[in-house]
Coordinates of C-alpha atoms and ligand atoms in Angstrom, one line a residue:
M172 CA 104.1 98.7 80.2
T173 CA 104.1 97.0 83.7
L174 CA 101.3 94.4 84.2
F175 CA 100.3 93.4 87.7
L176 CA 98.2 90.2 88.3
I177 CA 96.2 90.3 91.5
G178 CA 93.7 88.2 93.2
Y179 CA 93.1 85.6 96.0
M180 CA 95.4 82.8 96.8
G181 CA 94.8 80.0 94.3
S182 CA 93.3 82.3 91.6
G183 CA 96.2 81.3 89.1
K184 CA 98.2 84.6 89.2
T185 CA 101.4 82.8 88.7
V186 CA 100.3 80.4 86.0
I187 CA 98.5 83.2 84.0
A188 CA 101.4 85.7 84.4
K189 CA 103.8 83.1 83.0
A190 CA 101.4 82.4 80.1
L191 CA 101.1 86.1 79.4
A192 CA 104.8 86.8 79.7
E193 CA 105.5 84.2 76.9
I194 CA 102.9 85.3 74.6
L195 CA 103.9 89.1 75.1
S196 CA 107.6 88.5 75.3
F197 CA 107.6 90.3 78.7
R198 CA 109.8 89.4 81.7
F199 CA 107.9 87.5 84.5
I200 CA 108.4 88.2 88.3
D201 CA 106.8 86.2 91.0
F202 CA 106.6 88.7 93.8
D203 CA 106.6 86.0 96.5
D204 CA 109.8 84.5 94.9
Y205 CA 111.3 88.0 94.8
I206 CA 110.6 88.6 98.5
E207 CA 112.0 85.1 99.2
I208 CA 115.3 85.8 97.5
Q209 CA 115.7 89.2 99.0
E210 CA 115.0 87.9 102.5
G211 CA 116.9 84.7 102.2
A212 CA 113.9 82.7 103.5
T213 CA 110.6 81.2 102.4
I214 CA 107.5 83.1 103.0
R215 CA 106.5 80.4 105.5
T216 CA 109.6 80.9 107.5
I217 CA 109.2 84.6 107.5
F218 CA 105.8 84.3 108.9
E219 CA 106.9 81.8 111.6
E220 CA 110.0 83.6 112.6
K221 CA 109.2 87.2 112.1
G222 CA 105.5 87.4 111.9
E223 CA 102.9 88.7 109.5
V224 CA 103.4 92.4 110.4
Y225 CA 107.1 92.1 109.4
F226 CA 106.2 90.3 106.2
R227 CA 103.6 93.0 105.3
K228 CA 106.2 95.6 105.9
A229 CA 108.7 93.9 103.8
E230 CA 106.2 93.2 101.1
H231 CA 105.4 97.0 101.0
D232 CA 109.0 98.1 100.8
Y233 CA 109.9 95.7 98.1
L234 CA 107.0 96.7 96.0
K235 CA 108.7 100.0 95.2
D236 CA 111.6 98.0 93.6
I237 CA 109.2 96.6 91.0
L238 CA 106.7 99.3 90.3
N239 CA 108.2 100.7 87.1
I240 CA 109.9 97.8 85.3
D241 CA 109.1 98.1 81.7
N242 CA 107.8 95.2 79.7
T243 CA 107.2 93.1 82.7
I244 CA 104.4 91.0 84.2
I245 CA 104.3 90.5 87.9
A246 CA 102.3 88.0 89.8
L247 CA 101.7 89.7 93.3
G248 CA 100.9 87.9 96.5
G249 CA 97.2 87.6 97.3
G250 CA 97.5 90.3 100.1
T251 CA 100.0 92.6 98.4
P252 CA 97.3 95.2 97.3
C253 CA 95.4 95.0 100.5
Y254 CA 98.0 96.6 103.0
G255 CA 99.3 100.0 103.4
N256 CA 98.7 102.1 100.4
N257 CA 99.9 99.5 98.0
M258 CA 96.8 99.4 95.8
K259 CA 97.0 103.2 95.5
A260 CA 100.7 103.1 94.6
L261 CA 99.9 100.2 92.0
L262 CA 97.0 102.3 90.4
G263 CA 99.0 105.6 90.5
S264 CA 102.1 104.1 88.9
K265 CA 102.6 105.2 85.2
N266 CA 101.9 102.8 82.3
T267 CA 100.8 100.1 84.6
H268 CA 97.7 97.9 84.5
C269 CA 96.3 96.0 87.4
I270 CA 94.4 92.8 86.3
Y271 CA 92.2 91.0 88.9
L272 CA 91.8 87.4 88.3
K273 CA 88.3 86.8 90.0
T274 CA 87.8 83.3 91.0
K275 CA 84.7 81.6 92.8
I276 CA 85.1 80.3 96.1
P277 CA 84.5 76.6 95.4
T278 CA 87.4 76.7 92.9
L279 CA 89.6 78.3 95.2
I280 CA 88.8 75.6 98.0
E281 CA 89.5 72.8 95.5
R282 CA 92.9 74.3 94.5
L283 CA 94.0 75.4 98.0
F284 CA 93.0 72.6 100.3
E285 CA 95.7 70.2 99.3
E286 CA 98.5 72.8 99.2
R287 CA 97.3 74.9 102.2
K288 CA 100.4 73.8 104.2
K289 CA 102.6 76.1 101.9
R290 CA 100.4 79.1 102.7
P291 CA 100.8 80.4 106.4
L292 CA 97.4 82.0 106.5
I293 CA 95.4 78.9 105.9
S294 CA 98.0 76.1 106.8
H295 CA 96.1 75.6 110.3
L296 CA 92.7 74.9 108.6
E297 CA 91.9 71.2 108.8
S298 CA 88.7 70.9 106.8
K299 CA 87.3 72.2 103.6
E300 CA 84.4 73.7 105.6
A301 CA 86.8 75.7 107.8
L302 CA 88.7 76.7 104.6
Q303 CA 85.4 77.8 103.0
E304 CA 84.5 79.9 106.2
F305 CA 88.0 81.6 106.1
I306 CA 87.9 82.4 102.4
G307 CA 84.3 83.7 102.5
K308 CA 85.2 86.3 105.1
H309 CA 88.7 87.1 103.9
L310 CA 87.5 87.6 100.2
F311 CA 84.6 89.7 101.5
E312 CA 87.2 92.1 103.0
R313 CA 89.5 92.0 100.1
A314 CA 87.2 91.9 97.1
P315 CA 86.6 95.7 97.2
I316 CA 90.4 96.4 96.8
Y317 CA 90.8 93.9 94.0
E318 CA 87.8 95.2 92.3
Q319 CA 89.7 98.5 91.9
S320 CA 91.7 97.0 89.1
Q321 CA 91.5 98.4 85.7
I322 CA 90.9 95.0 84.2
I323 CA 88.8 92.2 85.8
V324 CA 88.7 88.7 84.3
N325 CA 86.5 85.7 85.6
T326 CA 88.6 82.6 85.6
D327 CA 86.1 80.0 86.4
G328 CA 85.7 77.3 83.6
Q329 CA 88.3 79.2 81.5
S330 CA 91.6 77.6 80.2
K331 CA 95.0 79.3 80.7
Q332 CA 95.0 80.3 77.1
E333 CA 91.3 81.7 77.2
I334 CA 92.1 83.8 80.3
A335 CA 95.3 85.2 78.7
E336 CA 93.5 85.9 75.5
A337 CA 90.8 87.8 77.4
I338 CA 93.3 89.9 79.1
I339 CA 95.2 90.7 76.0
A340 CA 91.9 91.7 74.3
Q341 CA 91.3 94.4 77.2
L342 CA 94.8 95.5 77.0
F343 CA 95.4 96.3 73.3
Ligands
S3P113 C1 99.3 85.8 101.0 C2 99.3 85.2 99.7 C3 100.5 84.4 99.3 C4 101.8 85.0 100.0 C5 101.5 85.1 101.6 C6 100.2 85.8 101.9 C7 97.9 86.6 101.2 O1 100.7 84.6 98.0 O2 102.1 86.4 99.6 O3 101.3 83.7 101.8 O4 98.0 87.3 102.1 O5 97.0 86.3 100.5 P1 99.9 83.8 96.9 O6 98.5 84.7 96.5 O7 100.8 83.8 95.6 O8 99.6 82.4 97.3

């Protein structure tokens, strides 16, 4: 079984994927880290030096490497399901489950504002109001894709343990 955690930046994909991997004794892969290792550069540098179109193409190509690794849980990038036919590939892959971590905008703002400099799409936003406006529009575009996931879990007000348990209850 291969599990993909999807959702907006700051929805907790990496933290929850690590917790689930430990509970299920699955291997954990952070897809952003995987891309950085393959490219020998940080996501920020890839965006700065080669641009977003290059990054999306690389992300699409590397996705094929990790589609069918058994007993593995993968935290995808927030944009991974949203480009090319990536979501179709994820949903069409055998013995695979997509899990959407659904998080409300105020929670995302609180998590992302301080660490926005690490994320090229939002690093230029200088106020929480600007971040709110950006996320509002962006999530409106992306939510219909995220919502195609087989499992959807609301994360607001839930501990890491509770979210992991809610996912496991729907999986088995
Ligand atoms: C992106 C999300 C990031 C990273 C890149 C683009 C996006 O991953 O892949 O900065 O388009 O939402 P996280 O969701 O892990 O921050």
